Amino acid sequence: TKAQKATEEQLQNPTNSNMSGFVANLLQPGGGVALIPFIRYVIFALLCLTLTGFGLGVARIHMAVLSFLCAGLLVSLSVFQTEWDKLQKARAGEKTTSSEGNSQGTKSMEKTD
């Protein structure tokens, strides 16, 4: 009854369920990583604006410092993303290895608390 109504509402309005799923994914631990491409574009746009301001002579020292900070932030995001990808690949390999061990009847040594 209530479950059927909820299912019907989701079928009638799929955008709302997709959006809430996206927000739910963002709020999970590690979910903010999904925003890195968007953040990278915004910081790149800021870098372009600060370099343009520097070239036009608008508050040159401020624009130089802001450009340097933007470039550093873009580099740090790239490093973070490569390390995150390495970690995810290592975790995926670990899961396949532990699932193979479990299929042989051995108990895995996972932390339970």
N, CA, C and O atoms as CSV, one atom per row, in Angstrom:
chain,resi,resn,atom,element,x,y,z
A,1,THR,N,N,0.828,-1.196,0.000
A,1,THR,CA,C,0.000,0.000,0.000
A,1,THR,C,C,0.871,1.258,0.000
A,1,THR,O,O,0.938,1.967,-1.004
A,2,LYS,N,N,1.538,1.536,1.128
A,2,LYS,CA,C,2.416,2.712,1.159
A,2,LYS,C,C,3.614,2.516,0.243
A,2,LYS,O,O,4.062,3.449,-0.424
A,3,ALA,N,N,4.124,1.293,0.222
A,3,ALA,CA,C,5.265,1.004,-0.639
A,3,ALA,C,C,4.872,1.134,-2.107
A,3,ALA,O,O,5.657,1.619,-2.921
A,4,GLN,N,N,3.664,0.704,-2.444
A,4,GLN,CA,C,3.197,0.816,-3.824
A,4,GLN,C,C,3.047,2.274,-4.219
A,4,GLN,O,O,3.395,2.658,-5.336
A,5,LYS,N,N,2.518,3.107,-3.284
A,5,LYS,CA,C,2.366,4.530,-3.580
A,5,LYS,C,C,3.732,5.182,-3.783
A,5,LYS,O,O,3.907,6.006,-4.681
A,6,ALA,N,N,4.704,4.806,-2.939
A,6,ALA,CA,C,6.042,5.371,-3.081
A,6,ALA,C,C,6.666,4.958,-4.405
A,6,ALA,O,O,7.321,5.765,-5.065
A,7,THR,N,N,6.465,3.710,-4.793
A,7,THR,CA,C,6.991,3.232,-6.070
A,7,THR,C,C,6.328,3.951,-7.231
A,7,THR,O,O,6.993,4.315,-8.201
A,8,GLU,N,N,5.014,4.159,-7.138
A,8,GLU,CA,C,4.307,4.879,-8.193
A,8,GLU,C,C,4.795,6.321,-8.300
A,8,GLU,O,O,4.942,6.848,-9.403
A,9,GLU,N,N,5.045,6.961,-7.154
A,9,GLU,CA,C,5.541,8.337,-7.170
A,9,GLU,C,C,6.926,8.402,-7.800
A,9,GLU,O,O,7.224,9.338,-8.542
A,10,GLN,N,N,7.780,7.412,-7.510
A,10,GLN,CA,C,9.110,7.397,-8.106
A,10,GLN,C,C,9.035,7.193,-9.606
A,10,GLN,O,O,9.823,7.773,-10.352
A,11,LEU,N,N,8.087,6.368,-10.058
A,11,LEU,CA,C,7.929,6.149,-11.489
A,11,LEU,C,C,7.399,7.384,-12.190
A,11,LEU,O,O,7.755,7.658,-13.336
A,12,GLN,N,N,6.537,8.139,-11.494
A,12,GLN,CA,C,5.977,9.344,-12.087
A,12,GLN,C,C,6.986,10.481,-12.099
A,12,GLN,O,O,6.967,11.313,-13.006
A,13,ASN,N,N,7.872,10.528,-11.100
A,13,ASN,CA,C,8.840,11.614,-10.994
A,13,ASN,C,C,10.240,11.035,-10.815
A,13,ASN,O,O,10.775,11.066,-9.707
A,14,PRO,N,N,10.851,10.503,-11.888
A,14,PRO,CA,C,12.161,9.865,-11.746
A,14,PRO,C,C,13.283,10.857,-11.463
A,14,PRO,O,O,14.303,10.474,-10.889
A,15,THR,N,N,13.123,12.124,-11.851
A,15,THR,CA,C,14.163,13.113,-11.625
A,15,THR,C,C,14.404,13.311,-10.144
A,15,THR,O,O,15.552,13.428,-9.716
A,16,ASN,N,N,13.356,13.349,-9.360
A,16,ASN,CA,C,13.494,13.551,-7.923
A,16,ASN,C,C,14.257,12.408,-7.287
A,16,ASN,O,O,15.115,12.647,-6.438
A,17,SER,N,N,13.972,11.167,-7.671
A,17,SER,CA,C,14.678,10.033,-7.074
A,17,SER,C,C,16.138,10.011,-7.510
A,17,SER,O,O,17.011,9.649,-6.722
A,18,ASN,N,N,16.418,10.399,-8.768
A,18,ASN,CA,C,17.803,10.455,-9.219
A,18,ASN,C,C,18.567,11.537,-8.477
A,18,ASN,O,O,19.724,11.335,-8.106
A,19,MET,N,N,17.937,12.679,-8.258
A,19,MET,CA,C,18.594,13.770,-7.562
A,19,MET,C,C,18.841,13.402,-6.107
A,19,MET,O,O,19.910,13.690,-5.569
A,20,SER,N,N,17.865,12.769,-5.467
A,20,SER,CA,C,18.075,12.388,-4.078
A,20,SER,C,C,19.136,11.307,-3.978
A,20,SER,O,O,19.873,11.265,-2.993
A,21,GLY,N,N,19.234,10.434,-4.968
A,21,GLY,CA,C,20.291,9.432,-4.987
A,21,GLY,C,C,21.662,10.074,-5.138
A,21,GLY,O,O,22.630,9.637,-4.515
A,22,PHE,N,N,21.743,11.117,-5.971
A,22,PHE,CA,C,23.000,11.839,-6.152
A,22,PHE,C,C,23.422,12.519,-4.865
A,22,PHE,O,O,24.588,12.461,-4.474
A,23,VAL,N,N,22.457,13.173,-4.198
A,23,VAL,CA,C,22.757,13.848,-2.937
A,23,VAL,C,C,23.137,12.832,-1.879
A,23,VAL,O,O,24.048,13.078,-1.088
A,24,ALA,N,N,22.459,11.698,-1.848
A,24,ALA,CA,C,22.790,10.649,-0.876
A,24,ALA,C,C,24.204,10.130,-1.112
A,24,ALA,O,O,24.933,9.861,-0.157
A,25,ASN,N,N,24.595,9.989,-2.374
A,25,ASN,CA,C,25.960,9.550,-2.681
A,25,ASN,C,C,26.989,10.584,-2.249
A,25,ASN,O,O,28.073,10.226,-1.788
A,26,LEU,N,N,26.659,11.861,-2.394
A,26,LEU,CA,C,27.586,12.910,-1.974
A,26,LEU,C,C,27.769,12.935,-0.467
A,26,LEU,O,O,28.852,13.256,0.023
A,27,LEU,N,N,26.725,12.599,0.269
A,27,LEU,CA,C,26.787,12.670,1.718
A,27,LEU,C,C,27.415,11.434,2.351
A,27,LEU,O,O,27.702,11.436,3.549
A,28,GLN,N,N,27.633,10.388,1.573
A,28,GLN,CA,C,28.313,9.208,2.093
A,28,GLN,C,C,29.798,9.514,2.250
A,28,GLN,O,O,30.320,10.404,1.578
A,29,PRO,N,N,30.486,8.783,3.137
A,29,PRO,CA,C,31.932,8.998,3.255
A,29,PRO,C,C,32.633,8.757,1.926
A,29,PRO,O,O,32.449,7.716,1.294
A,30,GLY,N,N,33.429,9.718,1.513
A,30,GLY,CA,C,34.126,9.618,0.243
A,30,GLY,C,C,33.298,10.029,-0.958
A,30,GLY,O,O,33.770,9.937,-2.091
A,31,GLY,N,N,32.090,10.474,-0.737
A,31,GLY,CA,C,31.212,10.825,-1.847
A,31,GLY,C,C,31.543,12.142,-2.508
A,31,GLY,O,O,31.179,12.364,-3.663
A,32,GLY,N,N,32.222,13.016,-1.802
A,32,GLY,CA,C,32.572,14.316,-2.361
A,32,GLY,C,C,33.564,14.232,-3.500
A,32,GLY,O,O,33.765,15.208,-4.223
A,33,VAL,N,N,34.191,13.069,-3.671
A,33,VAL,CA,C,35.148,12.879,-4.756
A,33,VAL,C,C,34.452,13.018,-6.103
A,33,VAL,O,O,35.091,13.343,-7.104
A,34,ALA,N,N,33.158,12.777,-6.131
A,34,ALA,CA,C,32.405,12.905,-7.382
A,34,ALA,C,C,32.375,14.352,-7.873
A,34,ALA,O,O,32.123,14.593,-9.054
A,35,LEU,N,N,32.624,15.304,-7.000
A,35,LEU,CA,C,32.595,16.712,-7.378
A,35,LEU,C,C,33.935,17.227,-7.898
A,35,LEU,O,O,34.019,18.377,-8.329
A,36,ILE,N,N,34.972,16.415,-7.868
A,36,ILE,CA,C,36.299,16.891,-8.259
A,36,ILE,C,C,36.333,17.435,-9.686
A,36,ILE,O,O,36.935,18.488,-9.894
A,37,PRO,N,N,35.729,16.792,-10.675
A,37,PRO,CA,C,35.766,17.395,-12.021
A,37,PRO,C,C,35.113,18.771,-12.070
A,37,PRO,O,O,35.630,19.675,-12.726
A,38,PHE,N,N,33.990,18.941,-11.389
A,38,PHE,CA,C,33.332,20.247,-11.353
A,38,PHE,C,C,34.230,21.277,-10.662
A,38,PHE,O,O,34.377,22.399,-11.147
A,39,ILE,N,N,34.822,20.899,-9.546
A,39,ILE,CA,C,35.708,21.806,-8.818
A,39,ILE,C,C,36.898,22.184,-9.684
A,39,ILE,O,O,37.337,23.334,-9.678
A,40,ARG,N,N,37.420,21.211,-10.430
A,40,ARG,CA,C,38.569,21.485,-11.299
A,40,ARG,C,C,38.208,22.521,-12.370
A,40,ARG,O,O,39.007,23.413,-12.654
A,41,TYR,N,N,37.013,22.413,-12.969
A,41,TYR,CA,C,36.588,23.393,-13.977
A,41,TYR,C,C,36.428,24.786,-13.378
A,41,TYR,O,O,36.811,25.778,-13.998
A,42,VAL,N,N,35.873,24.860,-12.193
A,42,VAL,CA,C,35.674,26.164,-11.561
A,42,VAL,C,C,37.019,26.814,-11.233
A,42,VAL,O,O,37.199,28.013,-11.446
A,43,ILE,N,N,37.952,26.033,-10.721
A,43,ILE,CA,C,39.261,26.595,-10.379
A,43,ILE,C,C,40.018,26.979,-11.646
A,43,ILE,O,O,40.742,27.974,-11.656
A,44,PHE,N,N,39.859,26.202,-12.708
A,44,PHE,CA,C,40.496,26.568,-13.974
A,44,PHE,C,C,39.925,27.887,-14.505
A,44,PHE,O,O,40.667,28.723,-15.021
A,45,ALA,N,N,38.618,28.069,-14.380
A,45,ALA,CA,C,38.008,29.338,-14.799
A,45,ALA,C,C,38.545,30.499,-13.953
A,45,ALA,O,O,38.806,31.586,-14.467
A,46,LEU,N,N,38.701,30.253,-12.658
A,46,LEU,CA,C,39.270,31.288,-11.784
A,46,LEU,C,C,40.708,31.596,-12.182
A,46,LEU,O,O,41.117,32.757,-12.179
A,47,LEU,N,N,41.472,30.569,-12.524
A,47,LEU,CA,C,42.847,30.776,-12.971
A,47,LEU,C,C,42.874,31.622,-14.246
A,47,LEU,O,O,43.700,32.525,-14.375
A,48,CYS,N,N,41.982,31.333,-15.176
A,48,CYS,CA,C,41.919,32.130,-16.410
A,48,CYS,C,C,41.567,33.586,-16.113
A,48,CYS,O,O,42.144,34.500,-16.702
A,49,LEU,N,N,40.628,33.798,-15.207
A,49,LEU,CA,C,40.238,35.167,-14.859
A,49,LEU,C,C,41.373,35.923,-14.161
A,49,LEU,O,O,41.609,37.097,-14.446
A,50,THR,N,N,42.067,35.252,-13.256
A,50,THR,CA,C,43.148,35.945,-12.554
A,50,THR,C,C,44.322,36.233,-13.493
A,50,THR,O,O,44.964,37.278,-13.383
A,51,LEU,N,N,44.601,35.316,-14.405
A,51,LEU,CA,C,45.672,35.581,-15.378
A,51,LEU,C,C,45.287,36.709,-16.334
A,51,LEU,O,O,46.128,37.521,-16.719
A,52,THR,N,N,44.011,36.750,-16.711
A,52,THR,CA,C,43.534,37.849,-17.558
A,52,THR,C,C,43.639,39.180,-16.817
A,52,THR,O,O,44.078,40.180,-17.384
A,53,GLY,N,N,43.233,39.184,-15.552
A,53,GLY,CA,C,43.356,40.401,-14.747
A,53,GLY,C,C,44.796,40.837,-14.604
A,53,GLY,O,O,45.095,42.030,-14.656
A,54,PHE,N,N,45.689,39.882,-14.425
A,54,PHE,CA,C,47.119,40.204,-14.332
A,54,PHE,C,C,47.616,40.802,-15.649
A,54,PHE,O,O,48.369,41.776,-15.653
A,55,GLY,N,N,47.185,40.206,-16.769
A,55,GLY,CA,C,47.609,40.704,-18.074
A,55,GLY,C,C,47.090,42.102,-18.375
A,55,GLY,O,O,47.748,42.888,-19.056
A,56,LEU,N,N,45.901,42.402,-17.860
A,56,LEU,CA,C,45.316,43.727,-18.097
A,56,LEU,C,C,45.795,44.781,-17.097
A,56,LEU,O,O,45.460,45.960,-17.215
A,57,GLY,N,N,46.570,44.348,-16.128
A,57,GLY,CA,C,47.132,45.292,-15.166
A,57,GLY,C,C,46.204,45.635,-14.010
A,57,GLY,O,O,46.384,46.672,-13.373
A,58,VAL,N,N,45.233,44.805,-13.728
A,58,VAL,CA,C,44.300,45.049,-12.621
A,58,VAL,C,C,44.874,44.388,-11.374
A,58,VAL,O,O,44.936,43.162,-11.285
A,59,ALA,N,N,45.293,45.206,-10.411
A,59,ALA,CA,C,45.832,44.712,-9.141
A,59,ALA,C,C,46.828,43.587,-9.399
A,59,ALA,O,O,46.628,42.453,-8.963
A,60,ARG,N,N,47.889,43.911,-10.103
A,60,ARG,CA,C,48.826,42.904,-10.608
A,60,ARG,C,C,49.347,41.951,-9.541
A,60,ARG,O,O,49.355,40.740,-9.761
A,61,ILE,N,N,49.777,42.455,-8.407
A,61,ILE,CA,C,50.366,41.574,-7.400
A,61,ILE,C,C,49.309,40.626,-6.838
A,61,ILE,O,O,49.598,39.463,-6.556
A,62,HIS,N,N,48.092,41.124,-6.678
A,62,HIS,CA,C,47.019,40.272,-6.164
A,62,HIS,C,C,46.674,39.167,-7.165
A,62,HIS,O,O,46.481,38.010,-6.790
A,63,MET,N,N,46.602,39.541,-8.425
A,63,MET,CA,C,46.281,38.549,-9.453
A,63,MET,C,C,47.400,37.532,-9.617
A,63,MET,O,O,47.131,36.362,-9.891
A,64,ALA,N,N,48.642,37.953,-9.455
A,64,ALA,CA,C,49.768,37.025,-9.540
A,64,ALA,C,C,49.699,36.006,-8.404
A,64,ALA,O,O,49.898,34.811,-8.621
A,65,VAL,N,N,49.418,36.485,-7.199
A,65,VAL,CA,C,49.330,35.586,-6.047
A,65,VAL,C,C,48.140,34.638,-6.205
A,65,VAL,O,O,48.264,33.440,-5.952
A,66,LEU,N,N,46.994,35.168,-6.621
A,66,LEU,CA,C,45.819,34.316,-6.807
A,66,LEU,C,C,46.039,33.290,-7.924
A,66,LEU,O,O,45.580,32.153,-7.816
A,67,SER,N,N,46.733,33.680,-8.989
A,67,SER,CA,C,47.039,32.739,-10.063
A,67,SER,C,C,47.935,31.621,-9.557
A,67,SER,O,O,47.729,30.454,-9.890
A,68,PHE,N,N,48.922,31.974,-8.757
A,68,PHE,CA,C,49.819,30.977,-8.174
A,68,PHE,C,C,49.038,30.011,-7.273
A,68,PHE,O,O,49.263,28.802,-7.315
A,69,LEU,N,N,48.135,30.541,-6.472
A,69,LEU,CA,C,47.329,29.695,-5.583
A,69,LEU,C,C,46.391,28.780,-6.383
A,69,LEU,O,O,46.219,27.611,-6.038
A,70,CYS,N,N,45.796,29.309,-7.437
A,70,CYS,CA,C,44.919,28.487,-8.285
A,70,CYS,C,C,45.696,27.362,-8.943
A,70,CYS,O,O,45.227,26.224,-8.988
A,71,ALA,N,N,46.870,27.669,-9.450
A,71,ALA,CA,C,47.686,26.634,-10.087
A,71,ALA,C,C,48.074,25.561,-9.068
A,71,ALA,O,O,48.034,24.369,-9.374
A,72,GLY,N,N,48.443,25.977,-7.875
A,72,GLY,CA,C,48.779,25.010,-6.826
A,72,GLY,C,C,47.596,24.137,-6.448
A,72,GLY,O,O,47.754,22.942,-6.199
A,73,LEU,N,N,46.423,24.726,-6.406
A,73,LEU,CA,C,45.228,23.955,-6.071
A,73,LEU,C,C,44.888,22.958,-7.169
A,73,LEU,O,O,44.460,21.841,-6.876
A,74,LEU,N,N,45.071,23.341,-8.419
A,74,LEU,CA,C,44.835,22.402,-9.520
A,74,LEU,C,C,45.819,21.233,-9.471
A,74,LEU,O,O,45.439,20.087,-9.712
A,75,VAL,N,N,47.076,21.524,-9.161
A,75,VAL,CA,C,48.076,20.462,-9.043
A,75,VAL,C,C,47.732,19.540,-7.881
A,75,VAL,O,O,47.826,18.319,-8.009
A,76,SER,N,N,47.336,20.113,-6.747
A,76,SER,CA,C,47.015,19.280,-5.584
A,76,SER,C,C,45.781,18.424,-5.847
A,76,SER,O,O,45.717,17.287,-5.380
A,77,LEU,N,N,44.805,18.940,-6.580
A,77,LEU,CA,C,43.641,18.131,-6.936
A,77,LEU,C,C,44.033,16.970,-7.850
A,77,LEU,O,O,43.506,15.866,-7.711
A,78,SER,N,N,44.945,17.211,-8.773
A,78,SER,CA,C,45.407,16.146,-9.658
A,78,SER,C,C,46.127,15.057,-8.868
A,78,SER,O,O,45.906,13.868,-9.099
A,79,VAL,N,N,46.983,15.460,-7.942
A,79,VAL,CA,C,47.698,14.489,-7.112
A,79,VAL,C,C,46.711,13.701,-6.260
A,79,VAL,O,O,46.820,12.480,-6.143
A,80,PHE,N,N,45.750,14.399,-5.667
A,80,PHE,CA,C,44.754,13.719,-4.838
A,80,PHE,C,C,43.966,12.703,-5.655
A,80,PHE,O,O,43.733,11.583,-5.201
A,81,GLN,N,N,43.559,13.093,-6.852
A,81,GLN,CA,C,42.752,12.190,-7.664
A,81,GLN,C,C,43.545,10.960,-8.104
A,81,GLN,O,O,42.997,9.858,-8.132
A,82,THR,N,N,44.807,11.124,-8.445
A,82,THR,CA,C,45.605,9.957,-8.819
A,82,THR,C,C,45.805,9.025,-7.631
A,82,THR,O,O,45.738,7.805,-7.786
A,83,GLU,N,N,46.048,9.580,-6.446
A,83,GLU,CA,C,46.201,8.743,-5.256
A,83,GLU,C,C,44.882,8.061,-4.893
A,83,GLU,O,O,44.872,6.906,-4.468
A,84,TRP,N,N,43.779,8.773,-5.062
A,84,TRP,CA,C,42.464,8.188,-4.780
A,84,TRP,C,C,42.183,7.022,-5.726
A,84,TRP,O,O,41.670,5.985,-5.307
A,85,ASP,N,N,42.522,7.198,-7.001
A,85,ASP,CA,C,42.325,6.120,-7.971
A,85,ASP,C,C,43.187,4.902,-7.633
A,85,ASP,O,O,42.730,3.765,-7.748
A,86,LYS,N,N,44.435,5.139,-7.216
A,86,LYS,CA,C,45.304,4.039,-6.798
A,86,LYS,C,C,44.696,3.294,-5.615
A,86,LYS,O,O,44.702,2.063,-5.580
A,87,LEU,N,N,44.173,4.041,-4.651
A,87,LEU,CA,C,43.568,3.430,-3.471
A,87,LEU,C,C,42.345,2.614,-3.840
A,87,LEU,O,O,42.156,1.513,-3.323
A,88,GLN,N,N,41.510,3.141,-4.733
A,88,GLN,CA,C,40.317,2.413,-5.145
A,88,GLN,C,C,40.679,1.137,-5.901
A,88,GLN,O,O,40.030,0.106,-5.724
A,89,LYS,N,N,41.712,1.202,-6.742
A,89,LYS,CA,C,42.149,0.003,-7.466
A,89,LYS,C,C,42.708,-1.031,-6.502
A,89,LYS,O,O,42.473,-2.229,-6.664
A,90,ALA,N,N,43.450,-0.571,-5.497
A,90,ALA,CA,C,44.000,-1.497,-4.512
A,90,ALA,C,C,42.882,-2.150,-3.705
A,90,ALA,O,O,42.936,-3.347,-3.421
A,91,ARG,N,N,41.877,-1.371,-3.338
A,91,ARG,CA,C,40.745,-1.929,-2.594
A,91,ARG,C,C,39.960,-2.917,-3.446
A,91,ARG,O,O,39.503,-3.944,-2.944
A,92,ALA,N,N,39.802,-2.616,-4.717
A,92,ALA,CA,C,39.076,-3.527,-5.603
A,92,ALA,C,C,39.849,-4.838,-5.748
A,92,ALA,O,O,39.242,-5.909,-5.764
A,93,GLY,N,N,41.168,-4.770,-5.854
A,93,GLY,CA,C,41.986,-5.974,-5.936
A,93,GLY,C,C,41.947,-6.765,-4.642
A,93,GLY,O,O,41.963,-7.995,-4.657
A,94,GLU,N,N,41.896,-6.052,-3.516
A,94,GLU,CA,C,41.829,-6.708,-2.212
A,94,GLU,C,C,40.517,-7.447,-2.044
A,94,GLU,O,O,40.495,-8.544,-1.486
A,95,LYS,N,N,39.424,-6.870,-2.515
A,95,LYS,CA,C,38.118,-7.511,-2.394
A,95,LYS,C,C,38.047,-8.775,-3.231
A,95,LYS,O,O,37.491,-9.781,-2.789
A,96,THR,N,N,38.605,-8.735,-4.439
A,96,THR,CA,C,38.570,-9.938,-5.268
A,96,THR,C,C,39.443,-11.028,-4.669
A,96,THR,O,O,39.105,-12.209,-4.752
A,97,THR,N,N,40.563,-10.645,-4.067
A,97,THR,CA,C,41.439,-11.630,-3.433
A,97,THR,C,C,40.765,-12.247,-2.217
A,97,THR,O,O,40.828,-13.460,-2.022
A,98,SER,N,N,40.118,-11.416,-1.395
A,98,SER,CA,C,39.471,-11.947,-0.195
A,98,SER,C,C,38.242,-12.781,-0.558
A,98,SER,O,O,37.935,-13.743,0.146
A,99,SER,N,N,37.537,-12.440,-1.628
A,99,SER,CA,C,36.386,-13.252,-2.021
A,99,SER,C,C,36.830,-14.596,-2.568
A,99,SER,O,O,36.124,-15.591,-2.398
A,100,GLU,N,N,37.996,-14.648,-3.227
A,100,GLU,CA,C,38.516,-15.926,-3.685
A,100,GLU,C,C,38.904,-16.803,-2.503
A,100,GLU,O,O,38.695,-18.016,-2.531
A,101,GLY,N,N,39.464,-16.196,-1.472
A,101,GLY,CA,C,39.842,-16.945,-0.275
A,101,GLY,C,C,38.625,-17.467,0.448
A,101,GLY,O,O,38.666,-18.563,1.006
A,102,ASN,N,N,37.536,-16.710,0.455
A,102,ASN,CA,C,36.314,-17.143,1.121
A,102,ASN,C,C,35.655,-18.294,0.374
A,102,ASN,O,O,34.984,-19.122,0.990
A,103,SER,N,N,35.832,-18.359,-0.926
A,103,SER,CA,C,35.206,-19.435,-1.687
A,103,SER,C,C,35.869,-20.775,-1.393
A,103,SER,O,O,35.283,-21.826,-1.652
A,104,GLN,N,N,37.093,-20.748,-0.850
A,104,GLN,CA,C,37.780,-21.973,-0.513
A,104,GLN,C,C,37.425,-22.456,0.882
A,104,GLN,O,O,37.946,-23.482,1.322
A,105,GLY,N,N,36.563,-21.756,1.584
A,105,GLY,CA,C,36.118,-22.175,2.895
A,105,GLY,C,C,36.892,-21.563,4.036
A,105,GLY,O,O,36.660,-21.933,5.187
A,106,THR,N,N,37.796,-20.647,3.776
A,106,THR,CA,C,38.527,-20.009,4.864
A,106,THR,C,C,37.791,-18.776,5.305
A,106,THR,O,O,37.148,-18.100,4.502
A,107,LYS,N,N,37.884,-18.486,6.571
A,107,LYS,CA,C,37.199,-17.319,7.124
A,107,LYS,C,C,38.104,-16.096,6.948
A,107,LYS,O,O,39.300,-16.156,7.235
A,108,SER,N,N,37.532,-14.995,6.477
A,108,SER,CA,C,38.337,-13.799,6.278
A,108,SER,C,C,38.593,-13.119,7.605
A,108,SER,O,O,37.816,-13.265,8.549
A,109,MET,N,N,39.674,-12.383,7.676
A,109,MET,CA,C,40.083,-11.717,8.902
A,109,MET,C,C,39.645,-10.253,8.861
A,109,MET,O,O,40.465,-9.358,9.066
A,110,GLU,N,N,38.368,-10.002,8.599
A,110,GLU,CA,C,37.872,-8.639,8.537
A,110,GLU,C,C,37.518,-8.155,9.918
A,110,GLU,O,O,37.105,-8.930,10.781
A,111,LYS,N,N,37.684,-6.874,10.116
A,111,LYS,CA,C,37.336,-6.247,11.394
A,111,LYS,C,C,35.828,-6.138,11.504
A,111,LYS,O,O,35.165,-5.732,10.549
A,112,THR,N,N,35.282,-6.493,12.646
A,112,THR,CA,C,33.829,-6.521,12.789
A,112,THR,C,C,33.272,-5.388,13.618
A,112,THR,O,O,32.051,-5.254,13.702
A,113,ASP,N,N,34.099,-4.567,14.235
A,113,ASP,CA,C,33.562,-3.493,15.070
A,113,ASP,C,C,33.620,-2.155,14.400
A,113,ASP,O,O,33.202,-1.154,14.983
